[in-house]
Short mmCIF file of C-alpha atoms in Angstrom, two decimals:
data_model
loop_
_atom_site.label_atom_id
_atom_site.label_comp_id
_atom_site.label_asym_id
_atom_site.label_seq_id
_atom_site.Cartn_x
_atom_site.Cartn_y
_atom_site.Cartn_z
CA MET D 1 -46.54 55.08 100.71
CA LEU D 2 -48.84 53.31 98.33
CA THR D 3 -52.59 54.26 98.49
CA GLN D 4 -55.22 51.70 99.00
CA SER D 5 -56.07 52.10 95.20
CA GLN D 6 -52.37 51.48 93.98
CA ILE D 7 -51.93 48.49 96.07
CA ILE D 8 -54.75 46.76 94.42
CA ILE D 9 -53.60 47.89 90.82
CA GLN D 10 -50.24 46.40 91.91
CA ARG D 11 -51.99 43.20 93.56
CA VAL D 12 -53.93 42.69 90.00
CA TYR D 13 -50.88 43.41 88.02
CA ASN D 14 -48.88 40.82 89.74
CA LYS D 15 -51.36 38.01 89.12
CA ILE D 16 -51.59 38.82 85.45
CA SER D 17 -48.38 40.27 84.13
CA CYS D 18 -47.30 36.96 82.57
CA PHE D 19 -50.54 37.38 80.07
CA LYS D 20 -51.04 39.17 77.12
CA ASN D 21 -54.72 38.35 75.72
CA LEU D 22 -57.07 39.19 78.11
CA LEU D 23 -61.01 38.34 78.14
CA ILE D 24 -62.61 39.93 81.08
CA GLY D 25 -66.47 39.35 82.31
CA PHE D 26 -67.85 42.68 82.59
CA SER D 27 -71.16 42.68 83.92
CA GLY D 28 -71.28 46.57 84.51
CA GLY D 29 -71.59 45.84 88.30
CA LEU D 30 -69.13 47.54 90.97
CA ASP D 31 -66.97 44.55 90.65
CA SER D 32 -66.28 44.29 87.23
CA THR D 33 -66.11 48.16 86.70
CA ALA D 34 -63.51 48.30 89.10
CA LEU D 35 -61.56 45.42 87.78
CA LEU D 36 -62.04 46.49 84.03
CA HIS D 37 -60.69 50.05 85.21
CA ILE D 38 -57.46 48.54 87.01
CA LEU D 39 -56.89 46.33 83.73
CA PHE D 40 -57.02 49.96 81.74
CA LYS D 41 -55.04 51.09 83.98
CA ILE D 42 -52.20 48.70 84.39
CA LYS D 43 -51.92 49.24 80.51
CA LYS D 44 -51.54 52.85 80.47
CA LEU D 45 -49.35 52.84 83.12
CA ASN D 46 -47.26 50.29 82.21
CA ASN D 47 -47.12 50.90 78.80
CA THR D 48 -47.66 47.12 77.96
CA LYS D 49 -48.97 45.27 74.90
CA LEU D 50 -51.81 44.17 76.65
CA ASN D 51 -54.70 43.30 74.76
CA ILE D 52 -57.90 43.62 76.45
CA ARG D 53 -61.37 42.42 75.58
CA ALA D 54 -64.61 42.55 77.72
CA ILE D 55 -67.63 40.11 77.38
CA HIS D 56 -70.89 41.45 78.50
CA VAL D 57 -73.65 38.61 78.88
CA ASN D 58 -77.26 39.74 78.62
CA HIS D 59 -79.50 37.39 80.48
CA GLY D 60 -82.75 39.17 79.73
CA LEU D 61 -83.94 38.71 83.13
CA SER D 62 -84.68 42.18 83.76
CA ASP D 63 -86.62 45.04 81.92
CA LYS D 64 -83.44 47.16 82.19
CA SER D 65 -81.01 44.47 80.39
CA ASN D 66 -80.84 46.06 77.18
CA GLN D 67 -80.05 49.46 79.22
CA TRP D 68 -77.39 48.03 80.97
CA GLU D 69 -75.40 46.46 77.84
CA ILE D 70 -75.22 49.95 76.17
CA HIS D 71 -74.32 51.00 79.30
CA CYS D 72 -71.06 48.30 79.53
CA ASN D 73 -70.49 49.24 75.85
CA LYS D 74 -70.12 52.99 76.42
CA ILE D 75 -67.84 52.25 79.03
CA CYS D 76 -65.76 50.03 76.97
CA LYS D 77 -65.48 52.89 74.35
CA GLN D 78 -64.40 55.34 76.82
CA LEU D 79 -61.68 53.10 77.97
CA GLN D 80 -60.82 51.64 74.44
CA ILE D 81 -61.29 48.37 75.25
CA ARG D 82 -63.06 45.94 72.64
CA PHE D 83 -66.77 44.99 73.40
CA ILE D 84 -68.41 41.90 72.98
CA TYR D 85 -71.99 41.12 73.73
CA ARG D 86 -74.11 37.89 73.96
CA ARG D 87 -77.70 37.75 74.50
CA ILE D 88 -78.93 34.46 75.81
CA LEU D 89 -82.59 33.53 76.95
CA ILE D 90 -83.24 32.06 80.51
CA GLU D 91 -86.49 30.73 81.60
CA SER D 92 -87.37 33.25 84.80
CA THR D 93 -89.61 29.91 86.02
CA LYS D 94 -87.03 27.49 86.05
CA ASN D 95 -86.03 26.43 89.71
CA ASN D 96 -82.66 27.15 89.97
CA ILE D 97 -81.79 30.27 87.90
CA GLU D 98 -78.58 31.48 89.50
CA ALA D 99 -77.02 27.92 88.41
CA THR D 100 -78.64 28.26 84.90
CA ALA D 101 -77.52 31.87 84.25
CA ARG D 102 -74.12 30.95 85.49
CA GLU D 103 -74.13 27.90 83.08
CA ALA D 104 -75.31 29.61 80.35
CA ARG D 105 -72.88 32.88 80.89
CA TYR D 106 -69.92 30.59 81.45
CA LYS D 107 -70.74 28.94 77.76
CA ALA D 108 -71.01 32.45 76.54
CA TYR D 109 -67.48 32.94 77.47
CA SER D 110 -66.28 29.40 76.65
CA ASP D 111 -67.59 30.12 72.68
CA GLU D 112 -66.26 33.75 72.82
CA LEU D 113 -62.14 32.79 74.23
CA ASN D 114 -59.61 32.05 72.31
CA SER D 115 -56.48 29.89 72.81
CA ARG D 116 -54.24 32.44 73.25
CA GLU D 117 -56.52 34.47 75.54
CA VAL D 118 -57.22 33.95 79.63
CA MET D 119 -60.24 34.46 81.14
CA ILE D 120 -60.45 37.31 83.94
CA THR D 121 -63.47 37.49 86.39
CA ALA D 122 -64.09 39.90 89.47
CA HIS D 123 -64.42 37.54 92.21
CA HIS D 124 -63.41 38.93 95.33
CA LEU D 125 -62.75 38.14 98.94
CA ASN D 126 -66.28 38.54 100.20
CA ASP D 127 -67.73 36.06 97.13
CA GLN D 128 -65.08 33.71 98.23
CA SER D 129 -66.68 33.92 101.83
CA GLU D 130 -70.21 33.22 100.14
CA THR D 131 -69.30 30.59 98.03
CA PHE D 132 -67.81 28.57 100.94
CA LEU D 133 -70.87 29.22 102.82
CA LEU D 134 -72.91 27.95 100.04
CA SER D 135 -70.79 24.86 100.00
CA LEU D 136 -71.40 24.30 103.64
CA LYS D 137 -74.86 24.32 103.22
CA ARG D 138 -74.94 21.84 100.44
CA GLY D 139 -72.70 19.53 102.56
CA SER D 140 -69.59 19.62 100.58
CA GLY D 141 -66.43 18.10 101.35
CA PRO D 142 -63.05 19.59 101.12
CA ALA D 143 -63.31 19.79 97.07
CA GLY D 144 -66.32 22.07 97.25
CA LEU D 145 -65.04 23.83 100.29
CA SER D 146 -62.07 24.90 98.50
CA SER D 147 -64.33 27.25 97.06
CA MET D 148 -62.80 29.11 94.00
CA TYR D 149 -58.97 29.00 92.97
CA GLU D 150 -57.09 32.14 91.78
CA LYS D 151 -56.15 30.20 88.60
CA THR D 152 -58.06 27.24 87.25
CA ALA D 153 -58.07 25.68 84.02
CA PHE D 154 -60.57 26.56 81.38
CA LYS D 155 -61.22 24.58 78.14
CA LYS D 156 -58.47 22.56 78.92
CA THR D 157 -55.82 24.93 76.70
CA THR D 158 -56.13 27.98 78.78
CA TRP D 159 -57.53 29.52 81.95
CA ILE D 160 -59.85 31.50 84.16
CA ILE D 161 -58.07 34.25 86.52
CA ARG D 162 -59.21 35.82 89.58
CA PRO D 163 -56.93 38.49 90.43
CA LEU D 164 -59.13 40.34 92.87
CA LEU D 165 -59.96 36.95 95.00
CA THR D 166 -57.94 38.32 98.20
CA THR D 167 -59.57 42.11 97.94
CA SER D 168 -62.50 42.76 99.94
CA ARG D 169 -65.65 44.61 98.50
CA SER D 170 -65.31 47.16 100.74
CA ASP D 171 -61.81 48.10 99.22
CA LEU D 172 -63.17 47.61 95.46
CA GLU D 173 -65.91 50.06 96.88
CA LYS D 174 -63.33 52.79 97.67
CA TYR D 175 -61.64 52.42 94.49
CA VAL D 176 -64.63 52.92 92.40
CA SER D 177 -65.39 56.10 94.64
CA GLU D 178 -61.71 57.73 94.36
CA ASN D 179 -61.98 57.23 90.62
CA GLN D 180 -65.48 58.38 90.34
CA LEU D 181 -66.55 55.46 88.20
CA ILE D 182 -70.24 54.76 87.28
CA TYR D 183 -71.84 51.19 87.72
CA ILE D 184 -74.72 49.38 87.19
CA LYS D 185 -76.92 48.87 90.39
CA ASP D 186 -78.90 45.32 89.41
CA ASP D 187 -82.29 45.47 91.25
CA THR D 188 -82.23 41.45 91.31
CA ASN D 189 -79.15 41.59 93.75
CA ARG D 190 -81.63 42.69 96.36
CA ASN D 191 -84.00 39.86 95.54
CA SER D 192 -83.89 37.33 98.48
CA ARG D 193 -85.18 34.54 96.52
CA TYR D 194 -81.73 33.75 95.52
CA ASP D 195 -79.53 32.06 97.97
CA ARG D 196 -76.41 33.93 97.38
CA ASN D 197 -78.24 37.17 97.76
CA TYR D 198 -79.99 35.83 101.19
CA LEU D 199 -76.48 35.30 102.36
CA ARG D 200 -75.31 38.77 101.35
CA LEU D 201 -78.26 41.05 102.66
CA HIS D 202 -79.25 38.79 105.66
CA VAL D 203 -76.53 36.56 106.92
CA MET D 204 -73.19 38.36 106.20
CA PRO D 205 -73.86 41.37 107.80
CA LEU D 206 -74.67 40.22 110.95
CA LEU D 207 -71.35 37.99 110.69
CA TYR D 208 -69.23 40.69 109.67
CA LYS D 209 -70.43 42.90 112.43
CA ARG D 210 -69.30 40.11 115.12
CA TRP D 211 -65.82 38.81 113.37
CA PRO D 212 -64.92 41.91 110.81
CA HIS D 213 -61.92 39.50 109.99
CA LEU D 214 -64.36 36.58 108.98
CA PRO D 215 -63.52 36.85 105.18
CA LYS D 216 -59.69 36.28 105.40
CA MET D 217 -60.18 33.46 107.96
CA ILE D 218 -62.75 31.58 105.69
CA ALA D 219 -60.74 32.39 102.62
CA ARG D 220 -57.45 30.52 104.72
CA SER D 221 -59.85 27.58 105.46
CA ALA D 222 -61.18 27.39 101.56
CA PHE D 223 -57.22 27.42 101.01
CA LEU D 224 -56.29 24.74 103.34
CA CYS D 225 -59.23 22.70 101.74
CA GLY D 226 -57.91 23.18 98.33
CA GLU D 227 -54.33 22.30 99.80
CA GLN D 228 -55.69 18.65 100.94
CA GLU D 229 -57.46 18.12 97.77
CA PHE D 230 -54.10 18.84 95.80
CA LEU D 231 -52.38 16.64 97.87
CA LEU D 232 -54.79 14.13 97.77
CA ASP D 233 -54.55 14.08 93.72
CA GLU D 234 -51.27 13.60 94.25
CA LEU D 235 -51.25 10.67 96.86
CA LEU D 236 -53.98 9.10 94.72
CA GLN D 237 -52.72 9.66 90.79
CA ASN D 238 -50.34 6.63 90.45
CA ARG D 239 -53.30 4.35 91.86
CA LEU D 240 -55.93 5.91 89.76
CA ILE D 241 -53.72 5.06 86.72
CA GLU D 242 -53.50 1.59 87.74
CA LEU D 243 -57.08 0.86 87.59
CA LEU D 244 -57.90 2.10 84.08
CA ASN D 245 -57.97 0.53 81.29
CA ASN D 246 -56.96 1.83 77.59
CA ASN D 247 -60.47 3.21 77.17
CA GLY D 248 -60.60 5.30 80.68
CA GLU D 249 -62.79 2.86 82.04
CA ILE D 250 -62.45 1.84 85.57
CA SER D 251 -62.20 -1.62 87.07
CA ILE D 252 -64.73 -2.49 89.54
CA TYR D 253 -62.94 -5.55 90.83
CA LYS D 254 -59.83 -3.45 91.73
CA LEU D 255 -62.13 -0.93 93.42
CA GLN D 256 -63.56 -3.38 95.58
CA THR D 257 -60.39 -4.24 97.08
CA PHE D 258 -60.09 -0.48 99.00
CA SER D 259 -61.86 1.07 102.07
CA LYS D 260 -64.80 2.95 101.08
CA ALA D 261 -63.26 6.17 101.81
CA LYS D 262 -60.23 5.72 99.31
CA ARG D 263 -62.96 4.22 96.82
CA ASN D 264 -65.16 7.32 96.88
CA ALA D 265 -62.18 9.53 96.32
CA LEU D 266 -60.84 7.52 93.61
CA ILE D 267 -64.23 7.31 91.68
CA ARG D 268 -64.49 11.19 92.36
CA ARG D 269 -60.73 11.85 90.93
CA TRP D 270 -61.67 9.62 87.86
CA VAL D 271 -64.58 11.69 87.07
CA LYS D 272 -62.22 14.83 87.70
CA LEU D 273 -59.64 13.35 85.38
CA TYR D 274 -61.98 14.32 82.34
CA GLN D 275 -62.40 17.81 83.51
CA LEU D 276 -66.30 16.96 84.39
CA PRO D 277 -68.30 18.29 87.10
CA VAL D 278 -67.27 16.47 90.37
CA PRO D 279 -70.25 14.17 91.50
CA SER D 280 -71.51 14.68 95.07
CA PHE D 281 -71.28 12.24 98.01
CA ASP D 282 -74.94 10.85 97.43
CA LYS D 283 -74.21 10.72 93.81
CA ILE D 284 -71.17 8.69 94.36
CA GLU D 285 -72.64 6.73 96.79
CA LYS D 286 -75.49 5.49 94.12
CA ILE D 287 -72.93 5.29 91.60
CA TRP D 288 -71.48 2.30 93.37
CA SER D 289 -74.59 0.72 94.98
CA GLU D 290 -76.56 0.87 91.94
CA VAL D 291 -74.22 0.89 89.01
CA ALA D 292 -71.47 -1.01 90.08
CA LEU D 293 -73.11 -3.37 92.29
CA ALA D 294 -76.12 -3.79 90.53
CA LYS D 295 -77.36 -7.56 89.61
CA GLN D 296 -75.44 -9.35 86.84
CA ASP D 297 -77.79 -9.68 84.09
CA ALA D 298 -79.20 -5.95 84.70
CA ASN D 299 -77.91 -2.87 82.17
CA PRO D 300 -77.67 -0.18 85.03
CA ILE D 301 -77.27 3.79 84.75
CA ASN D 302 -76.71 6.51 86.74
CA ARG D 303 -77.11 10.38 85.15
CA PHE D 304 -76.08 13.50 86.67
CA GLY D 305 -76.23 16.66 84.04
CA GLN D 306 -75.07 15.36 80.62
CA ILE D 307 -73.17 12.65 82.11
CA GLU D 308 -74.48 8.62 82.58
CA ILE D 309 -72.20 6.13 84.43
CA ARG D 310 -72.57 2.78 83.07
CA ARG D 311 -71.26 -0.62 83.86
CA TYR D 312 -70.39 -3.45 81.11
CA LYS D 313 -68.05 -6.52 81.36
CA GLY D 314 -66.73 -5.47 85.07
CA ASN D 315 -65.62 -1.32 84.77
CA LEU D 316 -67.55 1.51 85.17
CA SER D 317 -67.58 4.12 81.84
CA ILE D 318 -68.58 7.66 81.87
CA VAL D 319 -70.59 8.21 78.76
CA LYS D 320 -72.65 11.47 77.04
CA HIS D 321 -76.17 11.21 77.37
CA ILE D 322 -78.04 11.59 74.14
CA ASN D 323 -81.69 11.82 73.05
CA LYS D 324 -82.86 8.70 71.73
CA LEU D 325 -82.26 8.19 67.93
CA LEU D 326 -83.78 4.70 67.42
CA GLY D 327 -86.75 5.15 64.25
CA LYS D 328 -85.07 8.50 63.38
CA GLN D 329 -83.39 8.56 59.57
CA TYR D 330 -81.61 11.25 58.09
CA ASN D 331 -80.94 11.80 54.43
CA TRP D 332 -77.39 12.22 53.04
CA ASP D 333 -75.80 13.57 50.04
CA TYR D 334 -72.63 11.66 50.30
CA HIS D 335 -70.94 13.99 47.88
CA GLU D 336 -70.84 15.81 51.23
CA SER D 337 -69.75 15.17 54.58
CA PHE D 338 -72.59 14.66 57.19
CA GLU D 339 -72.55 15.93 60.80
CA LEU D 340 -74.45 13.27 63.12
CA PRO D 341 -76.84 14.27 65.33
CA GLU D 342 -76.24 15.05 69.07
CA SER D 343 -72.67 15.46 68.81
CA LEU D 344 -71.75 11.93 67.85
CA GLY D 345 -69.16 13.24 65.02
CA ILE D 346 -69.06 13.39 60.89
CA LEU D 347 -69.48 11.21 58.45
CA LYS D 348 -66.96 11.48 54.97
CA ILE D 349 -66.64 9.11 52.42
CA ILE D 350 -63.49 8.28 50.73
CA LYS D 351 -62.45 6.95 47.56
CA TYR D 352 -61.30 3.18 47.82
CA GLY D 353 -62.66 0.31 49.93
CA LYS D 354 -64.96 -2.74 50.48
CA ILE D 355 -68.75 -0.76 50.40
CA ARG D 356 -70.16 -0.47 46.92
CA LEU D 357 -71.37 2.63 45.65
CA PRO D 358 -75.09 3.48 45.62
CA LYS D 359 -77.05 3.06 42.45
CA ASP D 360 -78.44 6.22 40.51
CA ASN D 361 -81.79 5.17 41.96
CA GLU D 362 -80.91 4.41 45.59
CA LYS D 363 -81.17 6.89 48.46
CA ILE D 364 -78.67 7.00 50.93
CA THR D 365 -80.01 7.48 54.92
CA VAL D 366 -78.36 7.44 58.11
CA ARG D 367 -80.38 5.19 60.98
CA PHE D 368 -79.78 4.21 64.40
CA GLY D 369 -80.63 1.17 66.39
CA LEU D 370 -79.64 -2.24 64.51
CA GLN D 371 -82.65 -4.54 64.83
CA GLY D 372 -83.15 -8.05 63.33
CA LYS D 373 -81.08 -10.84 61.42
CA ILE D 374 -78.45 -9.67 59.50
CA ASN D 375 -76.22 -10.80 56.53
CA ILE D 376 -72.47 -9.84 57.37
CA VAL D 377 -69.96 -10.31 54.67
CA GLY D 378 -67.84 -13.50 55.24
CA LEU D 379 -70.75 -15.16 56.77
CA SER D 380 -73.11 -17.64 54.88
CA TYR D 381 -75.83 -17.22 57.56
CA SER D 382 -77.52 -14.45 59.24
CA LYS D 383 -77.25 -13.18 62.59
CA LYS D 384 -78.88 -11.65 65.49
CA ALA D 385 -78.23 -7.93 65.88
CA LYS D 386 -77.58 -8.23 69.47
CA LYS D 387 -75.17 -11.52 68.82
CA ILE D 388 -72.94 -9.37 66.54
CA TRP D 389 -72.64 -6.49 68.90
CA GLN D 390 -71.89 -9.04 71.79
CA GLU D 391 -68.82 -10.53 69.87
CA GLN D 392 -67.68 -7.22 68.82
CA ASN D 393 -67.62 -6.64 72.48
CA VAL D 394 -69.58 -3.37 71.87
CA PRO D 395 -71.53 -1.98 75.17
CA PRO D 396 -75.18 -1.40 74.96
CA TRP D 397 -75.32 2.11 75.13
CA MET D 398 -72.96 2.23 72.19
CA ARG D 399 -74.99 0.30 69.73
CA GLU D 400 -77.58 2.68 69.65
CA ARG D 401 -75.27 5.47 68.76
CA ILE D 402 -73.42 3.74 65.78
CA PRO D 403 -74.61 5.39 62.47
CA LEU D 404 -76.08 2.67 60.06
CA ILE D 405 -76.02 3.52 56.38
CA TYR D 406 -78.87 2.30 54.57
CA TYR D 407 -79.17 2.76 50.39
CA ASN D 408 -82.95 2.89 50.03
CA ASN D 409 -84.25 0.28 52.73
CA LYS D 410 -81.17 -1.74 52.52
CA LEU D 411 -78.53 -1.75 55.26
CA ILE D 412 -75.00 -1.59 53.54
CA THR D 413 -73.02 -0.92 56.71
CA ALA D 414 -72.86 -0.50 60.38
CA VAL D 415 -69.96 2.32 60.34
CA GLU D 416 -66.48 0.85 61.55
CA TYR D 417 -68.11 -2.38 62.32
CA PHE D 418 -69.47 -4.62 59.43
CA ILE D 419 -70.24 -4.71 55.87
CA THR D 420 -73.60 -6.12 54.59
CA GLN D 421 -73.56 -8.71 51.91
CA GLU D 422 -76.25 -6.08 49.92
CA GLY D 423 -73.30 -3.06 50.59
CA SER D 424 -70.37 -5.43 49.64
CA ILE D 425 -68.37 -4.64 46.30
CA ASN D 426 -68.10 -7.18 43.14
CA SER D 427 -65.96 -6.96 40.31
CA GLU D 428 -68.34 -4.52 38.41
CA ASN D 429 -68.42 -2.08 41.54
CA ILE D 430 -66.29 0.59 42.64
CA GLY D 431 -65.48 0.69 46.39
CA ILE D 432 -65.78 3.26 48.75
CA SER D 433 -64.95 3.67 52.63
CA ILE D 434 -66.42 5.69 55.21
CA ASN D 435 -64.61 7.54 57.74
CA TRP D 436 -66.30 8.64 61.12
CA GLU D 437 -64.74 11.47 62.63
CA LYS D 438 -65.98 11.06 66.42
CA PHE D 439 -66.13 14.33 68.40
CA ASN D 440 -64.19 14.27 72.10
CA PHE D 441 -67.09 14.69 74.36
CA PHE D 442 -65.11 15.47 77.23
CA ASN D 443 -63.18 18.42 75.42
CA ILE D 444 -67.14 19.62 74.65
CA CYS D 445 -67.73 18.75 78.82
CA SER D 446 -64.95 20.60 79.92
CA GLN D 447 -65.71 24.12 78.36
#
């Protein structure tokens, strides 16, 4: 008969056996210490070519943070597992330190994880119960109550695997004790200021005492909620595609033909389609009432996180929030590529085109925010900037993001849209063009 430790090892092996390259989040606490040792055992017992790396994120929130980093490095050396550490700075005065720390931690994971690896975390059965109750506190629907999945898409090209999600903390405590493992006891875990700690210290013990099997029952409810969400995704997928145009914008007119419940579900899945954080019920209500149904002459906007929901010509658009660029200018040595601010992309000069080269005494700058009247090539008269953008169907929020190239103080071109008479070539000029390589914001967000 297998021991409890052997059962856990076999369970983890079944979850990760199809992967060869693993990056484990290693805090040094009980859970991740147990998981790291389990992975070490799997590699040793099965003699597999399993490549394991461990990443420790030093949040700097405790005066012992550096000691913990040293401890984690020592453990990895003992197990002959490659150790990576990342130090991040988090303001301890922030209202939601838990969320801020998690966001920074997963950003570090994303930056380190390569396309051949999967991310492994040590979330267990009790964590799942806490996540479910915290979602319940926030008034979440089935999507939020589904809590954590054993396998979740990450960075669009790989996965987060949670092989301990059906293993209780008490079983992990026994595993650590049986294998005489040393782990970090984080004093911040005793601070009831944090919601999860409050649940863990004051609420869950009472619930477990009354109903010992509650974690398993909560996990079942979370699974059923996730199953319902998956079914809704399947049922609404084709309908959602019918509502989208080639730019990924969703039709307000078509959404109006559905019931409120179906409309909200479609908007939620539209955002989810880009692997962005799914908006809450209240946020979806505001997207509809304050953006979709705003007055005809309004330029409505609803922001959550780094995302803006906008409206233009009867469609809703998902837009990246950026800092104001109007009035700013950047020098550009056109012999080199130029990385635009706010992750808007990269500009490169290409030989041959309809834009003239700068003269020796002309300095190139990149600016934003077209204003005044412009003399465009092909027209014998000037046009107002607003009129130009309207005729080219450029949404208001996009207008301030289009790079404008100046030679000294003369506007030469709005990249990809028009060339001015000042910027056009003549028989004596050598022509160039400017390539704008745009970054995919949705790929950035999903990391």
